[in-house]
PDB file of C-alpha atoms in Angstrom:
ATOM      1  CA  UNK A 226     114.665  90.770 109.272  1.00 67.00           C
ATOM      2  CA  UNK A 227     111.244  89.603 110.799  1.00 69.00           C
ATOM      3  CA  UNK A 228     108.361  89.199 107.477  1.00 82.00           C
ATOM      4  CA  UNK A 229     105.217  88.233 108.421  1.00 88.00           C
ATOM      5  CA  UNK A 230     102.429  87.357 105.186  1.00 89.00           C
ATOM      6  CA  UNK A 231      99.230  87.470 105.645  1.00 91.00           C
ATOM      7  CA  UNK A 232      96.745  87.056 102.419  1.00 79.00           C
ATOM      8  CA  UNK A 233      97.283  89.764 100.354  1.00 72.00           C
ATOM      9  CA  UNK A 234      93.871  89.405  98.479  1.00 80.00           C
ATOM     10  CA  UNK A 235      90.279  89.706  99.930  1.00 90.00           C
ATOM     11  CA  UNK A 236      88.393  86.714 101.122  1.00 93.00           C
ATOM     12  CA  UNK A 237      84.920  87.164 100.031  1.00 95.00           C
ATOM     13  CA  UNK A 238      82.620  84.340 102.245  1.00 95.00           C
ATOM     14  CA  UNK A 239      78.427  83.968 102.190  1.00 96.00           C
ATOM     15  CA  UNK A 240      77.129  84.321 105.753  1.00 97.00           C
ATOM     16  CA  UNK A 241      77.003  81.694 108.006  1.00 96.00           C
ATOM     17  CA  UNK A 242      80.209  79.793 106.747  1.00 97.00           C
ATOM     18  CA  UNK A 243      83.497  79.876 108.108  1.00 97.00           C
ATOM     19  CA  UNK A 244      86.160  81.984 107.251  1.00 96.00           C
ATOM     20  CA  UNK A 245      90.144  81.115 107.304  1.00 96.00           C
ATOM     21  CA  UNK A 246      92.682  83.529 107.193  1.00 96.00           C
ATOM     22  CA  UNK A 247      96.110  82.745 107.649  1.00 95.00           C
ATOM     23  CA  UNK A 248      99.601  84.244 108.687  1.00 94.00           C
ATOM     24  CA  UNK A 249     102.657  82.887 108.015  1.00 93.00           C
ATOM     25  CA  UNK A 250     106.033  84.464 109.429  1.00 90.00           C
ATOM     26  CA  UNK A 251     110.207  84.116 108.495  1.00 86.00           C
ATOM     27  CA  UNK A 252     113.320  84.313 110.256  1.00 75.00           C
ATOM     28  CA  UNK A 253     112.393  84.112 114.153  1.00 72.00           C
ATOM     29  CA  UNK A 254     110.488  82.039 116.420  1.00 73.00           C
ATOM     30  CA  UNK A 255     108.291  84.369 118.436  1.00 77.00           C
ATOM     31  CA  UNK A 256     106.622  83.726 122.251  1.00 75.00           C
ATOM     32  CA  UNK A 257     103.367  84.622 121.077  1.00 83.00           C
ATOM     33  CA  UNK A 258     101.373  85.829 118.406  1.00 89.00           C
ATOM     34  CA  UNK A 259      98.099  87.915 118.569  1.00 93.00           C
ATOM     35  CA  UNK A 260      95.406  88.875 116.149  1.00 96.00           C
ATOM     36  CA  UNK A 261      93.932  92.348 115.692  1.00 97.00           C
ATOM     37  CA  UNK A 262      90.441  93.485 114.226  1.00 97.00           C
ATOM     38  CA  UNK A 263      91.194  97.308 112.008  1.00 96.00           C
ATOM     39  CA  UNK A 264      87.692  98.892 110.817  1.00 95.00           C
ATOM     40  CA  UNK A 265      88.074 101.206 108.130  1.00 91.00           C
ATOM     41  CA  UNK A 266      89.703 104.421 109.480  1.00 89.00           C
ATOM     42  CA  UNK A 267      90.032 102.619 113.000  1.00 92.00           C
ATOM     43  CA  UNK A 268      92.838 101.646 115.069  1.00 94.00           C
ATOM     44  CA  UNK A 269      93.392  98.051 115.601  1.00 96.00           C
ATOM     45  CA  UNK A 270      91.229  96.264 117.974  1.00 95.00           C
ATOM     46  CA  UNK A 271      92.833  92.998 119.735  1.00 94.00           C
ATOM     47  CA  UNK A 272      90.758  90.351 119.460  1.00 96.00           C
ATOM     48  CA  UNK A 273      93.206  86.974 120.474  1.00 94.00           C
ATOM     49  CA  UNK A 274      96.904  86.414 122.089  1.00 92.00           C
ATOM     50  CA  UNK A 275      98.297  82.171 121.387  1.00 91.00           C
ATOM     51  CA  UNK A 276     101.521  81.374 123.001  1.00 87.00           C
ATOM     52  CA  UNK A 277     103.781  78.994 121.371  1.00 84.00           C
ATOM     53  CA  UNK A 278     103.263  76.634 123.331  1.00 85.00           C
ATOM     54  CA  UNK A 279      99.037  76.655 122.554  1.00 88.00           C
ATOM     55  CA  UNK A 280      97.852  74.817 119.303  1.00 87.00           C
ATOM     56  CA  UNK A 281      94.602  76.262 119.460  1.00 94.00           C
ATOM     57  CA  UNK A 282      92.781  79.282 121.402  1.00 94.00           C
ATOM     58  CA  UNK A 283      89.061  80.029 121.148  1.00 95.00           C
ATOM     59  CA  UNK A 284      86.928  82.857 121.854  1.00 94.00           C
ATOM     60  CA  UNK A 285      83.573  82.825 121.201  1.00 95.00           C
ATOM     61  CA  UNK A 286      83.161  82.337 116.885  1.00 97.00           C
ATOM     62  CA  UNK A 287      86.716  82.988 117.158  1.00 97.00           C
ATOM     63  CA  UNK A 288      89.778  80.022 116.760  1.00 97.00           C
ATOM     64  CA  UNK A 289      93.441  80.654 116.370  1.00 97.00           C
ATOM     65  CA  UNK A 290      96.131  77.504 115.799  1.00 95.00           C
ATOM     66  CA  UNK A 291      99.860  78.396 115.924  1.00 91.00           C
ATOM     67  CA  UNK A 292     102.280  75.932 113.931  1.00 89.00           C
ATOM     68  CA  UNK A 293     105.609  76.886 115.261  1.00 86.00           C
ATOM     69  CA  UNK A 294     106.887  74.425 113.008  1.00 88.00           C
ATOM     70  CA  UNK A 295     105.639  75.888 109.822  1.00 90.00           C
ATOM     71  CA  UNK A 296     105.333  79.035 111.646  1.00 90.00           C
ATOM     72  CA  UNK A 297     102.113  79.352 111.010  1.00 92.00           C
ATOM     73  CA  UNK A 298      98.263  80.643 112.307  1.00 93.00           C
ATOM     74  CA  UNK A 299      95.507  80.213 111.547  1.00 96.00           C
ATOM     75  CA  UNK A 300      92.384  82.622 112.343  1.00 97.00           C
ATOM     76  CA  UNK A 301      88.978  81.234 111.996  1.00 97.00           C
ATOM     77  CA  UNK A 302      85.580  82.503 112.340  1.00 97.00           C
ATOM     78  CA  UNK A 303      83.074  80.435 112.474  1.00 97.00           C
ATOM     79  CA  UNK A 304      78.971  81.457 111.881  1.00 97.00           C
ATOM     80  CA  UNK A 305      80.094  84.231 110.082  1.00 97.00           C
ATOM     81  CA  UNK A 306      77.992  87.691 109.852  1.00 97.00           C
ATOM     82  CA  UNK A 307      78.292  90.745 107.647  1.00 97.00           C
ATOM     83  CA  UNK A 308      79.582  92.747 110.881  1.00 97.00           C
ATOM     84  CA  UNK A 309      82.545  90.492 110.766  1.00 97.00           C
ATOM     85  CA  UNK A 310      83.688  92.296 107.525  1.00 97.00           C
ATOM     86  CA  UNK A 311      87.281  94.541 108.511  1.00 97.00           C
ATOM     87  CA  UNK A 312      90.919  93.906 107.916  1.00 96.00           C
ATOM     88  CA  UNK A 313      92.336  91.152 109.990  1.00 97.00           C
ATOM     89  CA  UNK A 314      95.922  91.882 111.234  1.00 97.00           C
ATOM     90  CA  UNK A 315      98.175  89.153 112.233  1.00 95.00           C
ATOM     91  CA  UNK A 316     101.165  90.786 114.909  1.00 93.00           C
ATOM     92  CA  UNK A 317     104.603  89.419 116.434  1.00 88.00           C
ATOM     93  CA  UNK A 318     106.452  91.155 119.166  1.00 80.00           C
ATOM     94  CA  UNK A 319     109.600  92.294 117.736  1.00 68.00           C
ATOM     95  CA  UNK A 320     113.088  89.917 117.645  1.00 63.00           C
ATOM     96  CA  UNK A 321     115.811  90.498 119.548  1.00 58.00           C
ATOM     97  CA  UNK A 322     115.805  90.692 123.777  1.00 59.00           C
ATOM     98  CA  UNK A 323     113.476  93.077 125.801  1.00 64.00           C
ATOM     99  CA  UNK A 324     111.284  94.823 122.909  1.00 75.00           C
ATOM    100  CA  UNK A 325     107.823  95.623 122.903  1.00 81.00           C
ATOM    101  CA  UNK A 326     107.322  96.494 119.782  1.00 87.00           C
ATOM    102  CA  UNK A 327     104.805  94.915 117.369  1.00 90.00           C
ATOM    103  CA  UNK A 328     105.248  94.132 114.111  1.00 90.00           C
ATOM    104  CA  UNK A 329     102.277  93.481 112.289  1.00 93.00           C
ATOM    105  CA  UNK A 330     101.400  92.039 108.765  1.00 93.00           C
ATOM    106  CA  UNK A 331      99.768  93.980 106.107  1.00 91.00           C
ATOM    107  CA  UNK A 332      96.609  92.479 106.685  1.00 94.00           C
ATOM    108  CA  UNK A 333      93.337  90.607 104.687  1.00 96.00           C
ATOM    109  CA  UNK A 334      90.432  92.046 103.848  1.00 96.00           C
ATOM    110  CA  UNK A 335      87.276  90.206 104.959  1.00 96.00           C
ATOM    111  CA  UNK A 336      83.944  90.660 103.467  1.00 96.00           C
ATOM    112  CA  UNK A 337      80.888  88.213 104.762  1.00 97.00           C
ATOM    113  CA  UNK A 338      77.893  88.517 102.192  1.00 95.00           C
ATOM    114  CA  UNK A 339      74.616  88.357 103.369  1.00 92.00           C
TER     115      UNK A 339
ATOM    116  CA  UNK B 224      85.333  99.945 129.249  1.00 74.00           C
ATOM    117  CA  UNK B 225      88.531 102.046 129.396  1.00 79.00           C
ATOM    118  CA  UNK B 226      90.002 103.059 126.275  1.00 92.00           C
ATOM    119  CA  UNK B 227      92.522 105.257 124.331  1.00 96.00           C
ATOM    120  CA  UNK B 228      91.618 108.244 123.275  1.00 96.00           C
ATOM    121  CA  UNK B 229      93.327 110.499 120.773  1.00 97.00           C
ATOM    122  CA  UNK B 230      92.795 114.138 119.574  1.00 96.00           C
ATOM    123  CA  UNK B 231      92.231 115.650 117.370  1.00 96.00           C
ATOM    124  CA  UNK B 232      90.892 112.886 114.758  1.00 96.00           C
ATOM    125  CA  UNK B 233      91.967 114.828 111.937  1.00 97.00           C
ATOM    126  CA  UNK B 234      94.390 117.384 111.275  1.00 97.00           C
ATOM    127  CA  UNK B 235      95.403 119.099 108.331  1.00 97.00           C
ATOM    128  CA  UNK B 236      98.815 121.297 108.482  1.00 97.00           C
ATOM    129  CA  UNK B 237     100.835 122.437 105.645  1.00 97.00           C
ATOM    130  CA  UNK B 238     104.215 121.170 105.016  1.00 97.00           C
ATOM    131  CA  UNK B 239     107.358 122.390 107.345  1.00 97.00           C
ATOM    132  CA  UNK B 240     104.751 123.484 110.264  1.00 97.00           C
ATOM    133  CA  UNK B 241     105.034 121.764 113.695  1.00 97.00           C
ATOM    134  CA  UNK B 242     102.041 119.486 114.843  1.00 98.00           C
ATOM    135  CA  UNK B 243     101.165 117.899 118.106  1.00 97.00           C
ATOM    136  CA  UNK B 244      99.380 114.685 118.587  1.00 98.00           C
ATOM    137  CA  UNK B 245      97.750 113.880 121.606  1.00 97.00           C
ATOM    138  CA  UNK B 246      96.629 110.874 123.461  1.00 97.00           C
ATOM    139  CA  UNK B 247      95.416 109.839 126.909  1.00 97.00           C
ATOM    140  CA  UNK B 248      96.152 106.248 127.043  1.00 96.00           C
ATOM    141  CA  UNK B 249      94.386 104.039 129.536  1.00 94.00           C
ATOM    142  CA  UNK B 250      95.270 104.693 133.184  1.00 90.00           C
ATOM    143  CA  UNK B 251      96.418 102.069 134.621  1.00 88.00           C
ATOM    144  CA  UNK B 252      98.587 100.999 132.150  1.00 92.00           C
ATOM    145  CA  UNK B 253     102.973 102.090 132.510  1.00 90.00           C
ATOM    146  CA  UNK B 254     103.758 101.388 128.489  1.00 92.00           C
ATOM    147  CA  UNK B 255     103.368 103.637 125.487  1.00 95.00           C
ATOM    148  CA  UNK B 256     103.371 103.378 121.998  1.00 96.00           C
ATOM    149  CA  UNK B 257     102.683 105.437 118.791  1.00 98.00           C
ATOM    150  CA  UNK B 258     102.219 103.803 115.307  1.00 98.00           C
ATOM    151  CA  UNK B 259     101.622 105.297 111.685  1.00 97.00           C
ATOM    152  CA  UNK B 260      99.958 103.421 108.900  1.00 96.00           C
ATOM    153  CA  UNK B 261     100.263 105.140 105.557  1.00 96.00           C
ATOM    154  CA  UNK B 262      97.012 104.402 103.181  1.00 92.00           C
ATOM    155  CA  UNK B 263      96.563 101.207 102.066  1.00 88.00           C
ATOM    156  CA  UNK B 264     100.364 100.372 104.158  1.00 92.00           C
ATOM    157  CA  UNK B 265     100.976  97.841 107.291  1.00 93.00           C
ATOM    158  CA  UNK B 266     101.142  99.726 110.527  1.00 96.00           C
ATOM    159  CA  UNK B 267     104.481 100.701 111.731  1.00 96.00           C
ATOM    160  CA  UNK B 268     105.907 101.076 114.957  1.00 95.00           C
ATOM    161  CA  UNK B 269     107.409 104.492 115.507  1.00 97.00           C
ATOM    162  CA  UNK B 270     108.224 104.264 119.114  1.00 96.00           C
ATOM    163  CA  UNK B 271     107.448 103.276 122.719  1.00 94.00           C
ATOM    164  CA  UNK B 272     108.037 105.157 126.102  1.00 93.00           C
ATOM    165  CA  UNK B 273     108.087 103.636 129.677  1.00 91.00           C
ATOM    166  CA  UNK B 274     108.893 105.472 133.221  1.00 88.00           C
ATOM    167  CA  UNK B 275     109.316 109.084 131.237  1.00 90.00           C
ATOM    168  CA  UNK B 276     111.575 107.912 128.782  1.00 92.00           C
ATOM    169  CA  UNK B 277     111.659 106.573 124.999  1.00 94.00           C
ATOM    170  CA  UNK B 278     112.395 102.691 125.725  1.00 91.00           C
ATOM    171  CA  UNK B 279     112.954 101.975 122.026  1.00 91.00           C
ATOM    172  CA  UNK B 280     112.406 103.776 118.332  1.00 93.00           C
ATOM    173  CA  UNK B 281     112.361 102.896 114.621  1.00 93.00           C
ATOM    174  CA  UNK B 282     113.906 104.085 111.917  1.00 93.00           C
ATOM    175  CA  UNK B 283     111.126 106.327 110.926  1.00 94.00           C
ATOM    176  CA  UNK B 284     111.454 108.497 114.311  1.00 96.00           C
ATOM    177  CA  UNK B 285     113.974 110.592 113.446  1.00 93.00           C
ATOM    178  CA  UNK B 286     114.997 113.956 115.136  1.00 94.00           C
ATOM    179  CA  UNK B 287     112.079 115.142 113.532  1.00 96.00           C
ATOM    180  CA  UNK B 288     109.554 113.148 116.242  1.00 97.00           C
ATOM    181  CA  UNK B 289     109.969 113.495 119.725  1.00 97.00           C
ATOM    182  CA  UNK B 290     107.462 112.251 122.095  1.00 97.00           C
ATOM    183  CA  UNK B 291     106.351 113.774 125.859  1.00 94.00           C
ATOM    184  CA  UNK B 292     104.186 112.809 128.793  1.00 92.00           C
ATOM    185  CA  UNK B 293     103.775 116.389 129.967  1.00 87.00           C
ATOM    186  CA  UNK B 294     101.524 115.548 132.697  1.00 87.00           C
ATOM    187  CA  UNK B 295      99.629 112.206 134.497  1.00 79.00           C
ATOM    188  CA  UNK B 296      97.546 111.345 131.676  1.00 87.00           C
ATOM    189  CA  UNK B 297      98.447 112.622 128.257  1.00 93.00           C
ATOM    190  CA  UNK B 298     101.021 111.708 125.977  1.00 96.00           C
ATOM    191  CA  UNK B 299     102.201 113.154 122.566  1.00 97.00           C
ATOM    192  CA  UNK B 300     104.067 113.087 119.730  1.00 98.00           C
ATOM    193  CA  UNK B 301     105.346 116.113 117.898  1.00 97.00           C
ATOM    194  CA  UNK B 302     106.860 116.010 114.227  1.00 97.00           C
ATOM    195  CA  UNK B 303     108.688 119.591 114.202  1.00 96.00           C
ATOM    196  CA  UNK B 304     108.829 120.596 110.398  1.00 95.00           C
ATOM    197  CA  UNK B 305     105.917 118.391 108.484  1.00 97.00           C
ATOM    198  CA  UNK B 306     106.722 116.516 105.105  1.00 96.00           C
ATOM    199  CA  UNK B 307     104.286 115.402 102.716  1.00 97.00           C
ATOM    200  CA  UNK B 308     105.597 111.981 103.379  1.00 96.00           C
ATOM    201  CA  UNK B 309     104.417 112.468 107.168  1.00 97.00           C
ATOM    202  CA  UNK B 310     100.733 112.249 105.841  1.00 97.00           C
ATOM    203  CA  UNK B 311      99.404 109.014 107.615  1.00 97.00           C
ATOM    204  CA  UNK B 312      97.089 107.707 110.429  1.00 97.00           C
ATOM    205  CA  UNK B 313      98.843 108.276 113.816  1.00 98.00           C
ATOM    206  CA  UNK B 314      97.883 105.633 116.700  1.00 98.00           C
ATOM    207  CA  UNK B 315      98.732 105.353 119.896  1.00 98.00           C
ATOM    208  CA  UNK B 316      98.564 102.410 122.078  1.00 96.00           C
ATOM    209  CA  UNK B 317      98.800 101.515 125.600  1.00 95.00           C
ATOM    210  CA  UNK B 318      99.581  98.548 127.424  1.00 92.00           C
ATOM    211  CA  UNK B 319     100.211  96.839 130.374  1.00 87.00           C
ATOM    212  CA  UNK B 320     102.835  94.362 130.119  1.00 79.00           C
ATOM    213  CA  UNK B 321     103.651  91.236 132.519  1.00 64.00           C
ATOM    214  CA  UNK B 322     105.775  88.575 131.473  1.00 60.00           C
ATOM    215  CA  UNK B 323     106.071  88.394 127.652  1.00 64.00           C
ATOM    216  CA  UNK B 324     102.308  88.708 127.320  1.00 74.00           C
ATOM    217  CA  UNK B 325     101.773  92.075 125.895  1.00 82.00           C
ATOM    218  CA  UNK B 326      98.559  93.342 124.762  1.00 90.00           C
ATOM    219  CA  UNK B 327      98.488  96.961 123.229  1.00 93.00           C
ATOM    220  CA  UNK B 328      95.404  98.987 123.202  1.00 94.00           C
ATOM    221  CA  UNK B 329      94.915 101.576 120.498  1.00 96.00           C
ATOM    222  CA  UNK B 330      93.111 104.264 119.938  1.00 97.00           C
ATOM    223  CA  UNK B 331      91.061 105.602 117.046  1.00 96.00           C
ATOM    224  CA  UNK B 332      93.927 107.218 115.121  1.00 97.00           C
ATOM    225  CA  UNK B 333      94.490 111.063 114.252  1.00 98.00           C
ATOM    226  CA  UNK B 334      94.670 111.390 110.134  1.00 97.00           C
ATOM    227  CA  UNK B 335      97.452 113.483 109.191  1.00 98.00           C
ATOM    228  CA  UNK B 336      97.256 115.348 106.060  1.00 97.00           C
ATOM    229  CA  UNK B 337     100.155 117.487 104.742  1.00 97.00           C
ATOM    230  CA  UNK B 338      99.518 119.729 102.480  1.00 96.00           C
TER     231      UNK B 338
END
């Protein structure tokens, strides 16, 4: 089946610096991959789609790569501030044909120190 | 800026009693989801619904889940007989989906606790 691995421990960054996070996924070759933002208690808040065919999408602070061949991506956020502190979700639609179904990884922890 | 909204945002019922979930997902969009994330767990898809019907379901929606769009705007899900295992966040998401771009919208969450 589909595993996707995100960092399992925090990532503990000073303001202002960059912060990488990073998803890597098994055992399919999804279309797309997309990034979610979860506050404490909070649903998920989408934040960045990257097809497979995109090395690199930017939004603001934001960057996402997509490796297909090590089927990996990369989040980045650059300037970092103490707001940007939340779980960081990595999600792949699910295998197999006409699904919409996410799948999403278990998530890392990001806390920016002022 | 449209958004999902769920009710209530916390519910506490005690085990084998029948709970309702509700959501009003945004309006324009034809796809709906719910997800559960146990504490501390990944969040799992439990099922999606498109043009009044369930389009596809996990392993966790058993016959105790069944979902509804009893009118234009709301849609639930209903667990009929509560376990303590049921004891999660509930979301539900919306989207609109063209081509194989599909962004899902979710809403706050409604905390389950069985008791």
């Amino acid at each position: 089946s589909q595993k996707i691995e995100q960092n399992s421990e925090a990532l503990n960054i000073q303001e202002g610096k960059t912060a990488t996070l990073t998803c890597n996924y098994t055992n399919y070759s999804p279309a797309y991959l997309q990034w979610y933002r979860q506050d404490p208690g909070r649903g998920p808040v989408f934040l960045l789609l990257i097809r497979e065919n995109e090395k690199e999408k930017r939004k603001e602070r934001l960057k996402v790569t997509f490796d297909t061949t090590l089927k990996q991506s990369l989040f980045h956020i650059t300037a970092s501030q103490p707001a940007d502190s939340a779980t960081y979700l990595c999600a792949l639609l699910g295998f197999g044909g006409a699904t919409n179904k996410l799948i999403f990884g278990t998530g890392t922890l990001l806390a920016v120190q002022p | 800026e449209p958004e999902v909204t769920q009710t209530p945002s916390h519910q506490v019922t005690q085990m084998g009693q029948e709970v309702i979930l509700r959501c009003v997902p945004i309006s324009n969009h034809l796809y709906f989801y719910w997800y559960r994330q146990i504490l501390g767990q990944k969040v799992e898809f439990l099922v999606s619904f498109y043009n009044n019907e369930i389009s596809e379901k996990s392993e966790i929606f058993d016959d105790q889940f069944s979902v509804e769009r009893p009118d234009g705007s709301n849609f639930t899900l209903k667990i009929r007989s509560t376990k303590l295992e049921d004891s999660a966040m509930y979301f539900c998401a919306s989207s609109v989906v063209y081509g194989n771009k599909n962004i899902q919208y979710f809403g706050a969450g409604t905390r389950l606790s069985v008791l």
